[in-house]
Amino acid sequence: MTNGYSLMIHGGAGALEDLKYEATEAEFRSSVLEILGAGRSRLARGDRALDVVEYCVTLLEDNPLYNAGRGSVLNAQGQVEMDAALMDGQDLKAGGVTCVKGVKNPIALARQVLEQGDHVLLAAEGALEFAKARQVELCEDAYFITAARVQQLQEAQAAGRMTLDHERIKQKLGTVGAVARDLSGNLAAATSTGGLVNKRWGRVGDTPIVGAGVFAENGTCAVSATGYGEQFLRTVFAKTIAGYVQFKGMDAAAAAQAGIDELVRKVNGDGGAIVIDAAGRCGAAQSTSGLIHGWIELGGEAVCKLG
């Protein structure tokens, strides 16, 4: 199917008015468009949606602008603890990792969980042992911990609260994700995050949980979410959006907005989502003032939007 591929990525939802403190809007747009271009080249040559969403999230994890991989926020102990997951809409296979430390690209480890197939979600030390067994690249703490993240943690602790990364003025932005439809019509979704600033005691958010922060099913849609994970867990947010497509016949844009409306109505939720439906149509919605995201719909022009 010519030009039948679609791709969306996001770099977090939140109060984005103060982007200028970390980078210019042009720098964020350049980052988003560059990653979309890299993903386009792979989809256009016939690569699988699952491979492309993993690849795009890896690029986001490697960019310290975003709260995932190298740019992850710090927990209450001053450590990086990351979550990631991805899902293949063709067969509903999924892989996730949570509370992992020292893994350069958590999404690559999640992919190994999916491929190995015995489990869907691995945590903490068990996930790290699996990473070593599968020869996933590891990094020392110094790779992840930046001066900006240390300052951010100190501010959060002084205020006595946990925060969304992108909620803070003068701070970097949140959770990353990608959704895609390939030339064969297969859908896939991937999400990765460093979580909440000053999070405690092995906290697990929505990102590694199928149906909450990530979901993909051929014939329905692919979803990646960003925001307060506790709210997404309680509302099964990603699967709720998929339900609007499957049972109400909504397209991606309408389903994304309906999911956000329900999130706000039920739990006054903060966040956003990107969605590609089975026809390759792209949609996004958020309850926050902005959502860093971009898309290529059915092989068309690459678009970036920060608000």
Short mmCIF file of N, CA, C and O in Angstrom, two decimals, residues 54-108:
data_model
loop_
_atom_site.label_atom_id
_atom_site.label_comp_id
_atom_site.label_asym_id
_atom_site.label_seq_id
_atom_site.Cartn_x
_atom_site.Cartn_y
_atom_site.Cartn_z
N GLU A 54 10.17 1.05 18.56
CA GLU A 54 11.33 0.84 19.43
C GLU A 54 12.47 1.77 19.05
O GLU A 54 13.10 2.40 19.92
N TYR A 55 12.73 1.88 17.76
CA TYR A 55 13.82 2.72 17.27
C TYR A 55 13.59 4.18 17.63
O TYR A 55 14.50 4.86 18.14
N CYS A 56 12.40 4.70 17.42
CA CYS A 56 12.11 6.10 17.72
C CYS A 56 12.21 6.38 19.22
O CYS A 56 12.74 7.43 19.63
N VAL A 57 11.73 5.48 20.04
CA VAL A 57 11.83 5.68 21.48
C VAL A 57 13.28 5.61 21.94
O VAL A 57 13.70 6.34 22.84
N THR A 58 14.07 4.76 21.32
CA THR A 58 15.50 4.72 21.62
C THR A 58 16.14 6.08 21.36
O THR A 58 16.93 6.58 22.19
N LEU A 59 15.80 6.71 20.26
CA LEU A 59 16.34 8.03 19.95
C LEU A 59 15.89 9.06 20.99
O LEU A 59 16.67 9.94 21.38
N LEU A 60 14.66 8.97 21.44
CA LEU A 60 14.17 9.86 22.48
C LEU A 60 14.88 9.60 23.81
O LEU A 60 15.20 10.54 24.55
N GLU A 61 15.11 8.34 24.13
CA GLU A 61 15.82 7.99 25.37
C GLU A 61 17.25 8.52 25.36
O GLU A 61 17.80 8.87 26.42
N ASP A 62 17.86 8.58 24.20
CA ASP A 62 19.25 9.03 24.09
C ASP A 62 19.38 10.55 24.18
O ASP A 62 20.50 11.07 24.35
N ASN A 63 18.28 11.27 24.08
CA ASN A 63 18.29 12.74 24.08
C ASN A 63 17.98 13.24 25.49
O ASN A 63 16.89 13.02 26.01
N PRO A 64 18.94 13.94 26.14
CA PRO A 64 18.71 14.37 27.53
C PRO A 64 17.63 15.43 27.71
O PRO A 64 17.31 15.79 28.85
N LEU A 65 17.04 15.92 26.63
CA LEU A 65 15.90 16.83 26.75
C LEU A 65 14.69 16.15 27.37
O LEU A 65 13.81 16.82 27.93
N TYR A 66 14.62 14.83 27.26
CA TYR A 66 13.39 14.12 27.62
C TYR A 66 13.58 13.24 28.86
O TYR A 66 14.66 12.71 29.10
N ASN A 67 12.48 13.06 29.59
CA ASN A 67 12.51 12.28 30.82
C ASN A 67 12.36 10.79 30.50
O ASN A 67 11.33 10.17 30.71
N ALA A 68 13.45 10.23 30.00
CA ALA A 68 13.53 8.80 29.68
C ALA A 68 14.99 8.51 29.37
O ALA A 68 15.69 9.39 28.85
N GLY A 69 15.45 7.31 29.67
CA GLY A 69 16.84 7.00 29.38
C GLY A 69 17.79 8.00 29.99
O GLY A 69 17.74 8.29 31.19
N ARG A 70 18.64 8.61 29.16
CA ARG A 70 19.67 9.51 29.65
C ARG A 70 19.12 10.72 30.39
O ARG A 70 19.76 11.25 31.30
N GLY A 71 17.94 11.20 30.01
CA GLY A 71 17.38 12.39 30.63
C GLY A 71 16.46 12.11 31.80
O GLY A 71 15.74 13.01 32.25
N SER A 72 16.46 10.90 32.34
CA SER A 72 15.50 10.51 33.37
C SER A 72 15.66 11.34 34.64
O SER A 72 16.77 11.71 35.05
N VAL A 73 14.52 11.59 35.28
CA VAL A 73 14.51 12.29 36.56
C VAL A 73 15.02 11.38 37.67
O VAL A 73 15.20 10.17 37.48
N LEU A 74 15.24 11.97 38.85
CA LEU A 74 15.79 11.23 39.98
C LEU A 74 14.71 10.91 41.01
O LEU A 74 13.80 11.71 41.25
N ASN A 75 14.84 9.73 41.62
CA ASN A 75 13.90 9.35 42.67
C ASN A 75 14.34 9.94 44.02
O ASN A 75 15.32 10.71 44.09
N ALA A 76 13.64 9.59 45.08
CA ALA A 76 13.90 10.18 46.39
C ALA A 76 15.29 9.85 46.92
O ALA A 76 15.81 10.56 47.80
N GLN A 77 15.92 8.81 46.41
CA GLN A 77 17.27 8.43 46.81
C GLN A 77 18.34 9.01 45.88
O GLN A 77 19.51 8.67 45.98
N GLY A 78 17.90 9.87 44.95
CA GLY A 78 18.84 10.48 44.02
C GLY A 78 19.29 9.54 42.93
O GLY A 78 20.35 9.73 42.33
N GLN A 79 18.48 8.52 42.64
CA GLN A 79 18.83 7.52 41.63
C GLN A 79 17.87 7.60 40.44
O GLN A 79 16.75 8.09 40.56
N VAL A 80 18.34 7.09 39.31
CA VAL A 80 17.49 6.94 38.13
C VAL A 80 16.86 5.55 38.16
O VAL A 80 17.54 4.54 38.32
N GLU A 81 15.55 5.52 38.04
CA GLU A 81 14.77 4.27 38.06
C GLU A 81 13.76 4.37 36.92
O GLU A 81 12.88 5.22 36.97
N MET A 82 13.90 3.52 35.92
CA MET A 82 13.17 3.72 34.67
C MET A 82 12.16 2.61 34.38
O MET A 82 12.33 1.48 34.81
N ASP A 83 11.13 2.99 33.61
CA ASP A 83 10.09 2.07 33.15
C ASP A 83 9.97 2.17 31.63
O ASP A 83 10.17 3.24 31.07
N ALA A 84 9.60 1.08 31.00
CA ALA A 84 9.35 1.10 29.55
C ALA A 84 8.51 -0.10 29.15
O ALA A 84 8.53 -1.14 29.84
N ALA A 85 7.79 0.04 28.05
CA ALA A 85 7.02 -1.08 27.52
C ALA A 85 6.71 -0.84 26.05
O ALA A 85 6.68 0.30 25.58
N LEU A 86 6.46 -1.92 25.33
CA LEU A 86 6.00 -1.83 23.95
C LEU A 86 5.07 -3.00 23.65
O LEU A 86 5.10 -4.02 24.35
N MET A 87 4.24 -2.82 22.62
CA MET A 87 3.23 -3.81 22.29
C MET A 87 3.06 -3.91 20.79
O MET A 87 3.05 -2.89 20.08
N ASP A 88 2.94 -5.13 20.32
CA ASP A 88 2.76 -5.43 18.90
C ASP A 88 1.28 -5.69 18.64
O ASP A 88 0.71 -6.66 19.16
N GLY A 89 0.66 -4.84 17.83
CA GLY A 89 -0.76 -5.00 17.57
C GLY A 89 -1.11 -6.21 16.74
O GLY A 89 -2.27 -6.64 16.71
N GLN A 90 -0.12 -6.80 16.07
CA GLN A 90 -0.38 -7.94 15.20
C GLN A 90 -0.77 -9.18 15.98
O GLN A 90 -1.65 -9.94 15.57
N ASP A 91 -0.11 -9.41 17.12
CA ASP A 91 -0.37 -10.62 17.90
C ASP A 91 -0.57 -10.36 19.38
O ASP A 91 -0.64 -11.29 20.18
N LEU A 92 -0.63 -9.10 19.77
CA LEU A 92 -0.81 -8.66 21.16
C LEU A 92 0.36 -9.05 22.06
O LEU A 92 0.22 -9.04 23.28
N LYS A 93 1.49 -9.37 21.49
CA LYS A 93 2.67 -9.59 22.32
C LYS A 93 3.12 -8.26 22.91
O LYS A 93 3.03 -7.21 22.26
N ALA A 94 3.59 -8.33 24.16
CA ALA A 94 4.03 -7.12 24.84
C ALA A 94 5.20 -7.45 25.76
O ALA A 94 5.35 -8.59 26.22
N GLY A 95 6.01 -6.43 26.01
CA GLY A 95 7.12 -6.58 26.95
C GLY A 95 7.30 -5.29 27.71
O GLY A 95 7.20 -4.20 27.14
N GLY A 96 7.56 -5.42 29.01
CA GLY A 96 7.76 -4.23 29.83
C GLY A 96 8.80 -4.47 30.90
O GLY A 96 9.05 -5.61 31.31
N VAL A 97 9.41 -3.37 31.35
CA VAL A 97 10.34 -3.42 32.47
C VAL A 97 10.03 -2.25 33.39
O VAL A 97 9.58 -1.19 32.94
N THR A 98 10.29 -2.44 34.68
CA THR A 98 10.01 -1.39 35.64
C THR A 98 11.07 -1.36 36.72
O THR A 98 11.67 -2.39 37.04
N CYS A 99 11.30 -0.15 37.24
CA CYS A 99 12.29 0.06 38.31
C CYS A 99 13.68 -0.42 37.91
O CYS A 99 14.39 -1.03 38.72
N VAL A 100 14.06 -0.18 36.66
CA VAL A 100 15.37 -0.63 36.21
C VAL A 100 16.39 0.49 36.33
O VAL A 100 16.08 1.67 36.11
N LYS A 101 17.61 0.10 36.66
CA LYS A 101 18.71 1.05 36.80
C LYS A 101 19.87 0.60 35.91
O LYS A 101 20.09 -0.60 35.74
N GLY A 102 20.59 1.57 35.38
CA GLY A 102 21.81 1.26 34.64
C GLY A 102 21.62 0.73 33.25
O GLY A 102 22.60 0.36 32.60
N VAL A 103 20.39 0.68 32.74
CA VAL A 103 20.11 0.19 31.39
C VAL A 103 20.04 1.39 30.46
O VAL A 103 19.20 2.27 30.63
N LYS A 104 20.92 1.45 29.48
CA LYS A 104 21.00 2.63 28.60
C LYS A 104 19.68 2.90 27.90
O LYS A 104 19.22 4.05 27.86
N ASN A 105 19.07 1.87 27.36
CA ASN A 105 17.80 2.02 26.65
C ASN A 105 16.79 1.01 27.18
O ASN A 105 16.71 -0.13 26.70
N PRO A 106 15.99 1.43 28.16
CA PRO A 106 14.99 0.51 28.72
C PRO A 106 14.03 -0.06 27.68
O PRO A 106 13.57 -1.19 27.84
N ILE A 107 13.75 0.69 26.62
CA ILE A 107 12.83 0.16 25.60
C ILE A 107 13.45 -1.04 24.89
O ILE A 107 12.73 -1.96 24.49
N ALA A 108 14.77 -1.06 24.75
CA ALA A 108 15.44 -2.21 24.14
C ALA A 108 15.32 -3.43 25.03
O ALA A 108 15.17 -4.57 24.55
#
